[in-house]
Coordinates of C-alpha atoms and ligand atoms in Angstrom, one line a residue:
M3 CA 0.6 -16.1 -29.1
A4 CA 0.1 -13.4 -26.4
A5 CA 1.1 -10.7 -28.9
T6 CA -1.5 -11.8 -31.4
A7 CA -4.2 -11.9 -28.8
S8 CA -3.3 -8.4 -27.5
S9 CA -3.2 -6.7 -30.8
S10 CA -6.6 -8.2 -31.8
S11 CA -8.1 -6.7 -28.8
S12 CA -6.5 -3.3 -28.9
S13 CA -9.4 -1.5 -30.6
L14 CA -11.7 -2.9 -28.0
V15 CA -9.3 -1.8 -25.3
R16 CA -9.3 1.7 -26.7
A17 CA -13.1 1.8 -26.8
F18 CA -13.1 0.7 -23.3
F19 CA -10.9 3.6 -22.2
L20 CA -13.1 6.2 -23.8
L21 CA -16.1 4.6 -22.1
N22 CA -14.4 4.4 -18.8
R23 CA -14.0 8.1 -18.6
T24 CA -17.6 8.7 -18.5
H25 CA -19.1 5.6 -16.9
K26 CA -16.7 4.4 -14.4
L27 CA -17.7 0.7 -14.1
P28 CA -17.9 -1.8 -15.7
L29 CA -16.0 -1.5 -18.9
S30 CA -18.3 -3.8 -20.9
L31 CA -20.9 -2.8 -23.4
P32 CA -24.1 -4.3 -22.0
T33 CA -26.5 -5.9 -24.3
T34 CA -28.7 -8.1 -22.1
T35 CA -29.3 -8.1 -18.4
T36 CA -29.8 -11.3 -16.4
A37 CA -30.3 -11.8 -12.8
I38 CA -27.9 -14.3 -11.3
K39 CA -29.9 -15.6 -8.4
S40 CA -27.9 -18.6 -7.4
H41 CA -24.9 -16.7 -6.3
T42 CA -25.6 -14.1 -3.8
F43 CA -22.5 -12.5 -2.4
S44 CA -22.4 -12.4 1.3
R45 CA -20.2 -9.3 2.0
S46 CA -19.4 -10.2 5.5
I47 CA -16.3 -9.3 7.2
S48 CA -16.1 -11.9 9.8
S49 CA -17.1 -12.6 13.2
S50 CA -13.7 -11.3 14.3
S51 CA -14.1 -7.8 12.9
S52 CA -16.6 -5.1 13.1
V53 CA -17.2 -4.3 9.4
H54 CA -20.5 -5.8 8.1
Y55 CA -22.1 -5.7 4.7
T56 CA -25.6 -6.9 4.0
N57 CA -26.3 -9.8 1.6
E58 CA -27.3 -8.7 -1.8
S59 CA -28.1 -10.3 -5.0
R60 CA -26.7 -8.8 -8.1
S61 CA -28.0 -8.1 -11.5
V62 CA -25.3 -9.1 -14.0
E63 CA -24.8 -7.9 -17.5
T64 CA -23.9 -10.4 -20.1
S65 CA -22.0 -8.6 -22.8
H66 CA -21.1 -9.1 -26.4
H67 CA -18.0 -6.9 -26.0
R68 CA -16.4 -7.6 -22.7
P69 CA -12.8 -6.5 -23.1
N70 CA -10.3 -9.3 -22.6
V71 CA -8.9 -8.6 -19.1
I72 CA -6.1 -11.2 -19.5
D73 CA -4.8 -9.5 -22.7
I74 CA -5.0 -6.1 -20.9
L75 CA -3.1 -7.4 -17.9
E76 CA -0.5 -9.0 -20.2
Q77 CA 0.0 -5.8 -22.2
R78 CA 0.7 -3.9 -19.0
G79 CA 3.2 -6.4 -17.7
L80 CA 0.9 -7.8 -15.0
I81 CA 0.9 -11.5 -16.0
E82 CA 3.7 -13.8 -14.9
S83 CA 1.9 -17.2 -15.3
I84 CA -1.6 -18.6 -16.0
T85 CA -2.6 -22.2 -15.2
S86 CA -4.5 -22.5 -18.5
E87 CA -4.6 -20.5 -21.7
S88 CA -8.4 -21.2 -22.0
L89 CA -8.9 -18.4 -19.4
R90 CA -8.3 -16.0 -22.3
S91 CA -11.4 -17.1 -24.1
A92 CA -13.4 -17.8 -21.0
C93 CA -13.0 -14.2 -19.8
S94 CA -14.3 -12.5 -22.9
D95 CA -16.8 -15.1 -24.2
P96 CA -20.1 -13.3 -24.6
A97 CA -22.0 -16.5 -24.1
Q98 CA -20.5 -16.9 -20.6
P99 CA -21.4 -14.9 -17.5
P100 CA -18.7 -12.7 -16.0
L101 CA -16.1 -14.4 -13.9
R102 CA -15.8 -14.2 -10.2
V103 CA -12.1 -13.7 -9.2
Y104 CA -10.4 -13.5 -5.9
C105 CA -7.1 -12.3 -4.4
G106 CA -6.2 -13.0 -0.8
F107 CA -4.4 -10.9 1.8
D108 CA -3.3 -12.1 5.2
P109 CA -3.9 -9.5 7.9
T110 CA -0.4 -9.8 9.4
A111 CA 0.0 -6.0 9.5
E112 CA -2.2 -3.0 10.2
S113 CA -2.1 -1.9 6.6
L114 CA -1.6 -3.2 3.1
H115 CA 1.5 -2.0 1.2
L116 CA 2.7 -1.1 -2.2
G117 CA 3.4 -4.8 -3.2
N118 CA -0.3 -5.6 -2.3
L119 CA -1.5 -2.8 -4.5
L120 CA -0.7 -4.9 -7.6
G121 CA -3.4 -7.4 -6.5
L122 CA -5.9 -4.5 -6.0
V123 CA -5.0 -3.0 -9.4
A124 CA -5.5 -6.4 -11.0
L125 CA -8.9 -6.9 -9.2
S126 CA -9.9 -3.4 -10.4
W127 CA -9.1 -4.4 -14.0
F128 CA -11.4 -7.4 -13.7
L129 CA -14.1 -5.1 -12.3
R130 CA -13.6 -2.6 -15.1
C131 CA -13.9 -5.4 -17.6
G132 CA -17.2 -6.4 -16.2
H133 CA -16.2 -9.3 -13.9
Y134 CA -16.8 -9.7 -10.1
P135 CA -13.8 -9.3 -7.8
V136 CA -13.6 -10.7 -4.3
A137 CA -11.0 -9.7 -1.8
L138 CA -10.3 -12.3 0.8
V139 CA -8.9 -11.3 4.1
G140 CA -7.1 -14.3 5.7
G141 CA -8.3 -14.2 9.3
A142 CA -7.7 -18.0 9.4
T143 CA -4.6 -18.3 7.3
A144 CA -2.8 -15.4 9.1
R145 CA -3.0 -17.6 12.3
V146 CA -0.8 -20.1 10.4
G147 CA 1.5 -18.0 8.4
D148 CA 2.4 -18.4 4.7
P149 CA 5.9 -19.7 4.4
S150 CA 6.1 -18.5 0.7
G151 CA 9.2 -16.3 0.3
K152 CA 9.9 -16.4 4.1
S153 CA 13.2 -17.7 5.4
L154 CA 11.9 -18.1 8.9
E155 CA 8.6 -19.0 10.6
R156 CA 6.5 -15.9 11.4
P157 CA 5.8 -14.9 14.9
L158 CA 2.2 -15.7 15.9
L159 CA -0.2 -12.8 16.1
D160 CA -2.7 -12.4 19.0
P161 CA -6.4 -12.5 18.2
Q162 CA -6.9 -8.8 19.0
S163 CA -4.2 -7.6 16.6
L164 CA -5.6 -10.0 13.9
S165 CA -9.1 -8.5 14.3
A166 CA -7.8 -4.9 14.3
N167 CA -5.7 -5.6 11.2
T168 CA -8.6 -7.3 9.5
S169 CA -10.9 -4.3 10.0
S170 CA -8.3 -1.8 8.8
I171 CA -7.3 -3.8 5.8
S172 CA -10.9 -4.3 4.8
A173 CA -11.6 -0.6 5.1
T174 CA -8.6 0.1 2.9
I175 CA -9.8 -2.3 0.2
T176 CA -13.3 -0.8 0.2
R177 CA -11.9 2.7 0.1
I178 CA -9.7 1.8 -2.9
L179 CA -11.9 -0.6 -4.9
G180 CA -15.3 0.8 -3.9
P181 CA -18.5 -0.9 -2.8
N182 CA -18.6 -3.2 -5.9
V183 CA -16.0 -5.6 -4.4
S184 CA -17.0 -8.3 -2.0
I185 CA -14.8 -8.8 1.0
L186 CA -14.8 -12.2 2.7
N187 CA -12.8 -13.5 5.7
N188 CA -11.7 -17.1 5.5
Y189 CA -12.0 -17.4 9.3
D190 CA -15.8 -17.5 8.7
W191 CA -15.6 -21.0 7.1
W192 CA -12.5 -22.2 8.8
K193 CA -13.8 -21.8 12.3
D194 CA -16.4 -24.6 11.6
V195 CA -14.0 -27.0 9.9
K196 CA -13.2 -30.1 12.0
L197 CA -9.8 -31.8 11.6
L198 CA -11.2 -35.3 11.1
D199 CA -13.6 -34.1 8.4
F200 CA -10.9 -32.1 6.7
L201 CA -8.5 -35.1 6.6
R202 CA -11.2 -37.4 5.3
D203 CA -12.7 -35.0 2.7
V204 CA -9.7 -33.0 1.6
G205 CA -6.4 -34.4 3.0
R206 CA -6.9 -37.6 1.0
F207 CA -6.6 -35.7 -2.3
A208 CA -3.5 -33.8 -1.4
R209 CA -0.4 -35.7 -2.3
V210 CA 2.6 -35.3 -0.1
G211 CA 5.0 -35.5 -3.0
T212 CA 3.3 -32.6 -4.8
M213 CA 3.2 -30.6 -1.6
M214 CA 6.9 -31.2 -1.0
A215 CA 7.7 -30.1 -4.5
K216 CA 6.3 -26.6 -3.9
E217 CA 8.9 -23.8 -4.2
S218 CA 8.1 -22.5 -0.7
V219 CA 8.7 -25.9 0.9
K220 CA 11.8 -26.8 -1.1
R221 CA 13.4 -23.5 -0.5
R222 CA 12.9 -23.5 3.2
L223 CA 14.1 -27.1 3.6
E224 CA 17.2 -26.3 1.6
S225 CA 18.1 -23.0 3.1
S226 CA 17.1 -23.0 6.8
N227 CA 18.5 -25.2 9.6
E228 CA 15.2 -25.1 11.3
G229 CA 13.3 -26.3 8.2
L230 CA 9.6 -26.0 8.2
S231 CA 7.0 -26.7 10.8
Y232 CA 4.0 -29.0 10.0
T233 CA 1.8 -25.9 10.6
E234 CA 3.5 -24.0 7.8
F235 CA 3.6 -27.0 5.6
T236 CA -0.2 -27.2 5.7
Y237 CA -0.6 -23.5 4.6
Q238 CA -0.9 -24.5 0.9
L239 CA -3.8 -26.8 1.8
L240 CA -5.6 -24.0 3.7
Q241 CA -5.3 -21.7 0.7
G242 CA -6.2 -24.6 -1.6
Y243 CA -9.3 -25.3 0.5
D244 CA -10.3 -21.6 0.4
F245 CA -10.4 -21.8 -3.4
L246 CA -12.4 -25.0 -3.2
H247 CA -14.8 -23.4 -0.8
L248 CA -15.2 -20.2 -2.9
F249 CA -15.6 -22.2 -6.0
K250 CA -18.4 -24.4 -4.5
N251 CA -20.2 -21.7 -2.5
E252 CA -19.5 -18.4 -4.3
N253 CA -18.9 -19.5 -7.9
V254 CA -15.4 -18.1 -7.8
S255 CA -13.4 -19.7 -10.6
V256 CA -10.2 -17.5 -10.8
Q257 CA -7.6 -16.8 -8.2
I258 CA -4.9 -14.2 -8.7
G259 CA -1.8 -13.4 -6.6
G260 CA 1.8 -12.4 -6.8
S261 CA 4.2 -15.0 -8.3
D262 CA 5.2 -16.2 -4.8
Q263 CA 1.6 -17.5 -4.6
W264 CA 1.8 -19.9 -7.5
G265 CA 2.2 -23.0 -5.3
N266 CA -0.7 -22.1 -3.1
I267 CA -2.9 -21.1 -6.0
T268 CA -2.2 -24.4 -7.9
A269 CA -2.9 -26.3 -4.6
G270 CA -6.4 -24.9 -5.0
T271 CA -6.9 -25.7 -8.7
E272 CA -5.6 -29.2 -8.1
L273 CA -8.0 -29.9 -5.3
I274 CA -10.9 -28.6 -7.3
R275 CA -10.0 -30.8 -10.3
K276 CA -9.6 -33.9 -8.1
I277 CA -12.5 -33.4 -5.7
L278 CA -15.1 -31.8 -8.0
Q279 CA -13.7 -33.1 -11.3
C280 CA -13.9 -29.6 -12.7
D281 CA -11.4 -28.1 -15.1
S282 CA -12.9 -24.6 -15.5
V283 CA -10.9 -23.2 -12.8
Y284 CA -7.9 -20.9 -13.2
G285 CA -4.9 -19.3 -11.4
V286 CA -3.1 -16.2 -12.6
T287 CA 0.0 -14.7 -11.1
F288 CA 1.6 -11.3 -11.6
P289 CA 5.3 -10.5 -11.2
L290 CA 6.5 -9.3 -7.8
L291 CA 7.2 -5.6 -7.5
L292 CA 10.8 -5.3 -6.5
K293 CA 12.9 -2.5 -4.9
S294 CA 16.1 -1.4 -6.5
D295 CA 18.1 -3.8 -4.4
G296 CA 16.1 -6.7 -5.8
T297 CA 14.1 -7.4 -2.6
K298 CA 10.3 -7.4 -2.8
F299 CA 8.2 -4.5 -1.5
G300 CA 6.5 -6.1 1.5
K301 CA 4.9 -5.4 4.9
S302 CA 7.7 -7.0 6.9
E303 CA 10.5 -5.2 5.1
D304 CA 11.8 -1.8 6.2
G305 CA 10.5 1.3 4.7
A306 CA 7.2 -0.1 3.6
I307 CA 5.0 2.1 1.3
W308 CA 1.8 1.7 3.3
L309 CA -1.6 2.2 1.7
S310 CA -3.2 3.3 5.0
P311 CA -3.0 7.1 5.5
K312 CA -2.5 6.5 9.2
M313 CA 0.7 4.7 8.5
L314 CA 1.9 6.9 5.6
S315 CA 0.4 10.3 4.8
P316 CA -0.9 10.9 1.2
Y317 CA 1.8 13.5 0.9
K318 CA 4.6 11.0 1.6
F319 CA 2.9 8.4 -0.6
F320 CA 2.8 11.0 -3.4
Q321 CA 6.4 12.0 -2.8
Y322 CA 7.5 8.4 -3.2
F323 CA 6.1 8.1 -6.7
F324 CA 7.2 11.7 -7.5
S325 CA 10.8 10.5 -6.9
V326 CA 10.9 7.2 -8.7
P327 CA 13.9 7.0 -11.1
D328 CA 13.2 7.8 -14.8
A329 CA 14.1 4.2 -15.6
D330 CA 11.1 2.9 -13.6
V331 CA 8.4 5.5 -14.3
V332 CA 6.9 4.0 -17.5
R333 CA 6.8 0.5 -16.1
F334 CA 5.0 1.8 -13.0
L335 CA 2.6 3.8 -15.1
K336 CA 1.7 0.5 -16.8
I337 CA 1.3 -1.7 -13.8
L338 CA -0.1 0.8 -11.2
T339 CA -2.3 3.1 -13.2
F340 CA -5.3 2.8 -15.5
L341 CA -4.1 5.2 -18.1
S342 CA -4.4 3.8 -21.6
M343 CA -1.3 2.4 -23.3
E344 CA -1.6 5.2 -25.8
E345 CA -1.5 7.8 -23.0
I346 CA 1.5 6.1 -21.4
E347 CA 3.3 6.0 -24.8
E348 CA 2.6 9.7 -25.1
V349 CA 4.1 10.4 -21.6
E350 CA 7.1 8.3 -22.6
A351 CA 7.6 10.1 -25.8
G352 CA 7.4 13.4 -23.9
M353 CA 10.3 12.4 -21.7
G354 CA 12.6 12.3 -24.7
R355 CA 11.4 15.7 -26.2
E356 CA 13.3 18.9 -25.9
G357 CA 11.9 21.2 -23.2
Y358 CA 10.6 18.2 -21.1
V359 CA 10.0 19.5 -17.6
M360 CA 11.9 17.2 -15.2
N361 CA 9.7 14.8 -13.2
S362 CA 6.6 15.5 -15.2
A363 CA 6.1 11.8 -15.9
Q364 CA 6.7 11.1 -12.2
R365 CA 4.2 13.7 -11.3
R366 CA 1.6 12.1 -13.5
L367 CA 2.3 8.7 -12.0
A368 CA 2.1 10.1 -8.5
E369 CA -1.2 11.8 -9.2
E370 CA -2.8 8.7 -10.7
V371 CA -1.6 6.3 -8.0
T372 CA -2.4 8.7 -5.1
R373 CA -5.9 9.3 -6.5
F374 CA -6.5 5.6 -6.8
V375 CA -5.3 4.8 -3.3
H376 CA -6.3 8.0 -1.4
G377 CA -9.1 9.4 -3.5
E378 CA -9.4 13.0 -4.8
E379 CA -9.3 14.4 -1.3
G380 CA -6.0 12.6 -0.5
L381 CA -4.5 13.7 -3.7
A382 CA -5.6 17.3 -3.0
E383 CA -4.0 17.1 0.4
A384 CA -0.7 15.7 -1.1
L385 CA -0.6 18.4 -3.8
K386 CA -1.3 21.2 -1.3
A387 CA 1.5 19.9 1.0
T388 CA 3.9 19.5 -1.9
E389 CA 3.2 23.1 -3.0
A390 CA 3.5 24.4 0.5
L391 CA 7.0 22.9 0.9
R392 CA 8.3 24.1 -2.5
P393 CA 11.0 26.7 -2.2
G394 CA 9.9 29.7 -4.1
A395 CA 6.2 28.7 -4.0
E396 CA 3.8 31.6 -4.0
T397 CA 1.2 29.9 -1.8
R398 CA 0.8 31.6 1.5
L399 CA 1.8 29.2 4.3
D400 CA -0.8 28.6 7.0
W401 CA -0.6 26.6 10.2
K402 CA -3.2 24.1 9.1
T403 CA -1.3 23.0 6.0
I404 CA 2.0 22.8 7.8
E405 CA 0.5 21.0 10.8
G406 CA -0.6 18.2 8.4
I407 CA 2.9 17.7 7.1
A408 CA 5.0 18.5 10.1
E409 CA 5.3 14.8 10.8
D410 CA 6.6 14.1 7.4
V411 CA 9.5 16.6 7.4
P412 CA 12.3 16.8 9.9
S413 CA 11.0 19.0 12.6
C414 CA 12.0 20.5 15.9
S415 CA 10.3 22.4 18.6
L416 CA 11.7 25.4 20.4
P417 CA 10.4 27.9 22.9
Y418 CA 9.3 31.1 21.3
D419 CA 12.0 33.2 22.8
Q420 CA 14.7 30.9 21.4
V421 CA 13.4 31.7 17.9
L422 CA 12.3 35.3 17.9
S423 CA 15.1 37.8 17.1
I424 CA 17.6 35.0 16.6
P425 CA 19.9 35.2 13.5
L426 CA 18.7 32.8 10.8
L427 CA 22.2 31.5 10.3
D428 CA 22.5 30.6 14.0
L429 CA 19.1 28.9 14.0
S430 CA 19.9 26.8 11.0
V431 CA 23.0 25.4 12.7
S432 CA 21.6 25.1 16.3
T433 CA 18.7 22.9 15.0
G434 CA 21.0 20.7 13.0
L435 CA 19.7 21.6 9.6
L436 CA 23.2 22.7 8.5
E437 CA 26.4 21.5 10.0
S438 CA 28.2 24.8 10.5
K439 CA 27.7 28.5 10.2
S440 CA 30.1 28.7 7.3
A441 CA 28.1 26.0 5.5
A442 CA 25.0 28.1 6.2
R443 CA 26.6 31.3 4.9
R444 CA 27.9 29.5 1.8
L445 CA 24.4 28.2 1.0
L446 CA 22.9 31.6 1.6
K447 CA 25.3 33.1 -0.9
Q448 CA 24.4 30.5 -3.5
G449 CA 20.7 31.4 -3.0
G450 CA 19.9 28.0 -1.4
L451 CA 18.5 29.1 2.0
Y452 CA 14.8 29.7 2.2
L453 CA 12.6 31.0 5.1
N454 CA 8.9 30.1 4.6
N455 CA 9.7 29.3 0.9
S456 CA 11.2 32.8 0.3
R457 CA 14.9 33.0 -0.6
V458 CA 16.9 34.6 2.2
D459 CA 19.4 37.3 1.0
G460 CA 21.3 39.0 3.8
D461 CA 23.4 37.1 6.4
G462 CA 22.2 39.4 9.1
R463 CA 18.6 38.3 8.7
K464 CA 16.9 37.7 12.1
I465 CA 13.6 36.0 12.8
E466 CA 10.8 38.5 13.2
A467 CA 7.4 38.0 14.7
E468 CA 5.7 38.1 11.3
D469 CA 8.0 35.3 10.0
I470 CA 6.3 32.9 12.5
V471 CA 3.4 31.6 10.6
D472 CA 0.1 32.1 12.5
G473 CA 2.3 32.6 15.6
K474 CA 3.2 29.0 15.7
I475 CA 5.7 27.7 13.2
L476 CA 8.3 28.5 10.6
L477 CA 9.7 26.6 7.7
L478 CA 13.4 26.6 6.8
S479 CA 14.7 25.0 3.7
A480 CA 18.3 24.3 2.8
G481 CA 18.9 23.7 -0.9
K482 CA 15.9 22.0 -2.6
K483 CA 15.4 18.8 -0.5
N484 CA 16.4 19.5 3.1
K485 CA 13.6 21.0 4.9
M486 CA 12.9 21.5 8.6
V487 CA 9.8 22.7 10.4
F488 CA 10.2 24.6 13.7
G489 CA 7.4 24.7 16.1
S490 CA 7.0 27.0 19.0
T491 CA 5.4 25.6 22.2
S492 CA 2.3 24.7 20.2
F493 CA 4.0 21.4 19.3
D494 CA 2.8 19.3 22.2
G495 CA 4.3 16.1 23.4
F496 CA 1.8 14.1 21.6
S497 CA 2.6 15.3 18.1
L498 CA 6.2 15.0 18.9
A499 CA 5.6 11.4 19.9
K500 CA 3.7 10.8 16.8
S501 CA 6.3 12.3 14.5
W502 CA 9.0 10.4 16.3
R503 CA 7.0 7.2 15.8
N504 CA 6.7 7.7 12.1
R505 CA 10.5 7.5 11.9
S506 CA 10.5 3.8 12.0
V507 CA 9.7 3.2 15.6
V508 CA 8.1 0.0 16.8
G509 CA 5.8 -0.5 19.7
A510 CA 4.4 2.5 21.4
S511 CA 2.6 2.6 24.7
T512 CA 0.8 5.6 26.1
S513 CA 0.2 6.4 29.7
Q514 CA -1.6 9.5 30.9
T515 CA 1.2 11.9 30.6
W516 CA 4.0 9.9 29.0
T517 CA 4.3 8.1 25.7
T518 CA 7.2 5.7 25.5
F519 CA 8.4 3.7 22.5
E520 CA 11.3 1.9 21.2
A521 CA 13.4 2.7 18.2
G522 CA 16.5 0.9 17.0
G523 CA 17.6 -0.5 20.3
A524 CA 16.7 2.7 22.3
T525 CA 13.7 3.8 24.3
A526 CA 12.3 7.2 23.9
A527 CA 10.0 8.9 26.3
C528 CA 7.9 12.0 25.7
S529 CA 5.6 13.9 28.0
S530 CA 2.2 14.7 26.7
E531 CA 2.1 18.1 28.3
T532 CA 1.9 21.1 26.1
I533 CA 5.5 22.0 26.7
P534 CA 7.4 19.2 25.1
F535 CA 10.2 17.3 26.7
L536 CA 11.9 14.5 25.0
I537 CA 14.7 12.4 26.2
L538 CA 16.2 9.3 24.6
L539 CA 17.2 6.5 26.9
A540 CA 19.9 4.2 25.5
Q541 CA 19.0 0.6 25.7
N542 CA 19.7 -1.1 29.0
T543 CA 20.7 1.3 31.7
A544 CA 22.8 4.2 30.6
I545 CA 20.8 7.4 30.2
E546 CA 21.8 9.5 27.3
P547 CA 19.6 12.5 26.9
I548 CA 19.7 14.0 23.4
I549 CA 19.1 17.4 25.1
P550 CA 20.5 18.4 28.5
A551 CA 18.0 17.4 31.2
S552 CA 18.0 21.0 32.5
T553 CA 16.5 22.4 29.3
S554 CA 13.2 20.8 30.1
K555 CA 11.3 23.2 27.9
L556 CA 13.1 22.1 24.8
A557 CA 12.4 19.2 22.6
I558 CA 14.5 18.2 19.6
M559 CA 13.6 15.7 17.0
A560 CA 16.1 13.8 15.0
A561 CA 16.6 16.3 12.3
K562 CA 17.8 14.6 9.1
Ligands
ATP610 N1 6.1 -6.9 -3.8 C1 5.0 -7.5 -4.2 N2 4.7 -7.4 -5.5 C2 3.6 -8.0 -6.0 N3 2.7 -8.7 -5.2 C3 3.0 -8.7 -3.9 C4 4.1 -8.1 -3.3 N4 4.1 -8.3 -2.0 C5 3.0 -9.1 -1.7 N5 2.3 -9.3 -2.9 C6 1.1 -10.0 -3.1 O1 0.1 -9.6 -2.2 C7 -0.8 -10.6 -1.8 C8 -0.9 -10.7 -0.3 O2 0.4 -11.0 0.2 P1 0.7 -10.9 1.8 O3 -0.5 -10.5 2.5 O4 1.4 -12.1 2.2 O5 1.8 -9.7 1.8 P2 3.3 -9.9 2.0 O6 3.9 -8.6 1.8 O7 3.8 -11.0 1.1 O8 3.4 -10.3 3.5 P3 4.7 -10.5 4.3 O9 5.6 -9.4 4.1 O10 4.2 -10.7 5.6 O11 5.2 -11.8 3.6 C9 -0.2 -11.9 -2.4 O12 -0.8 -12.2 -3.6 C10 1.3 -11.5 -2.7 O13 1.9 -12.2 -3.7
LIG611 N1 -1.2 -16.6 1.1 C1 -1.5 -15.2 0.7 C2 -2.8 -14.7 1.3 C3 -4.0 -15.6 1.0 C4 -4.7 -16.2 2.0 C5 -5.7 -17.1 1.8 C6 -6.1 -17.2 0.5 O1 -7.2 -18.1 0.2 C7 -5.5 -16.6 -0.6 C8 -4.4 -15.8 -0.3 C9 -0.3 -14.4 1.1 O2 0.2 -14.5 2.2 O3 0.1 -13.6 0.4

């Protein structure tokens, strides 16, 4: 059934792609324009955050040729379940106004991550097909914590962190989806809801048997000794009530989310059916994006692919997609980019052709996703950095480019006189880039040792003043992947602290001259003076400096 629907719409889909190149949004072919007055979208980001949008009423196009967004999502592998098949006709029926569709994100971290990107991509598809997306930031729900997919109750977040997270996530959503997406914070309606009113008006309609049967509840009761708190148990009702509220007040009739959200989404459609006796309400889920070990990409997992450039640079973001295995690249192109299916098929066919340049498909994927998330500027930054770090690259290195990526490659800071006139082989060992001088010599003979992207030939090569780019830095590469940046004294304690932090460190506090933070059971301290000084204190008492305390002018970062 899905296949029939998809093929019948494929010519429309193609037309849409052509259009989309020139007129970005929406994808529909407008025929008449009607003002929808009764539904003004209040683009307010909460009392608890500083981002504010003004109310605006929209002019909505009714279209005879609105591409079927559900068919498109399905073709691309972005549909896991739908509450009712009638959504397919509702979303492309020219007699009906465009749909308002929402996806929620709890602000439990400073940034959204790759898993959340699927929701943004799906919202963007709705927008491109002429509908109205709403992104909800769960300022209220994050105070409770969604038990879906969680084996333990989440720690509570303080109001300041919630507010900061709400602002930064909202800014990311606006950056990615543009100003045509409304952002709402559910704290804005929850703060006025009274418990007794809620129990009387909503609780009555929620059946305990149905609530107990939800996957998130069953799984927790079966697998954890601690079970589930009443607070977490009510989470599904909070999300259900959000849908009811948005349906009544904002005319939102579709909720989308990852497949772990099915129970919460259907809690909403059930409440709307029971309380408002309305059936024209829909839930759609997409499959979870999983890592190669089968676990989901998430904010609370290690090694998250963050969407905020403050948490992960566009360069690293680009590199992640540039390195995905061949087996995943076509699937990722379908779910994470807006390339037409024909273009994707073309890329796939190219991968099997003779003369295919390795990683070209990945490069296309990385370019498309980085552009969507970080914009043209972010993509340009990522491409420049990628080129700057490519052994053999012609591009002249400059301090500004390297400074931007120094945090993303293993780096180390040394006083000038410990670099100048030092044999390159010695330097590559003393900094930890290579394990021994014989290994360094072997690599050099094989042509795998590069200084500032140029291949090094003789083993007697010493560092000369002109090798130190802009008098500050040099780049040494071993083989193709292992790179290390050396800084002279211009690497101050602050940038060291920052680069150290980016290597999965949690909790940093800054005092006037010292930054301290904890990493994997250890505390690191770094002075913020210009001459860096870094020591690592093992947890509890024993002091174990990674550099001798006497060499107070030297700072070494974990190299590999
Ligand atoms: N790996 C993923 N693949 C697809 N969707 C995801 C993934 N991770 C989260 N989502 C979706 O993003 C939306 C927001 O989820 P949420 O804010 O709870 O993120 P989360 O990563 O699940 O958080 P946490 O790690 O704290 O559980 C939900 O619709 C959820 O299903
Ligand atoms: N429960 C969702 C976030 C969400 C919150 C409120 C909603 O109304 C909708 C979605 C999640 O944690 O992934």
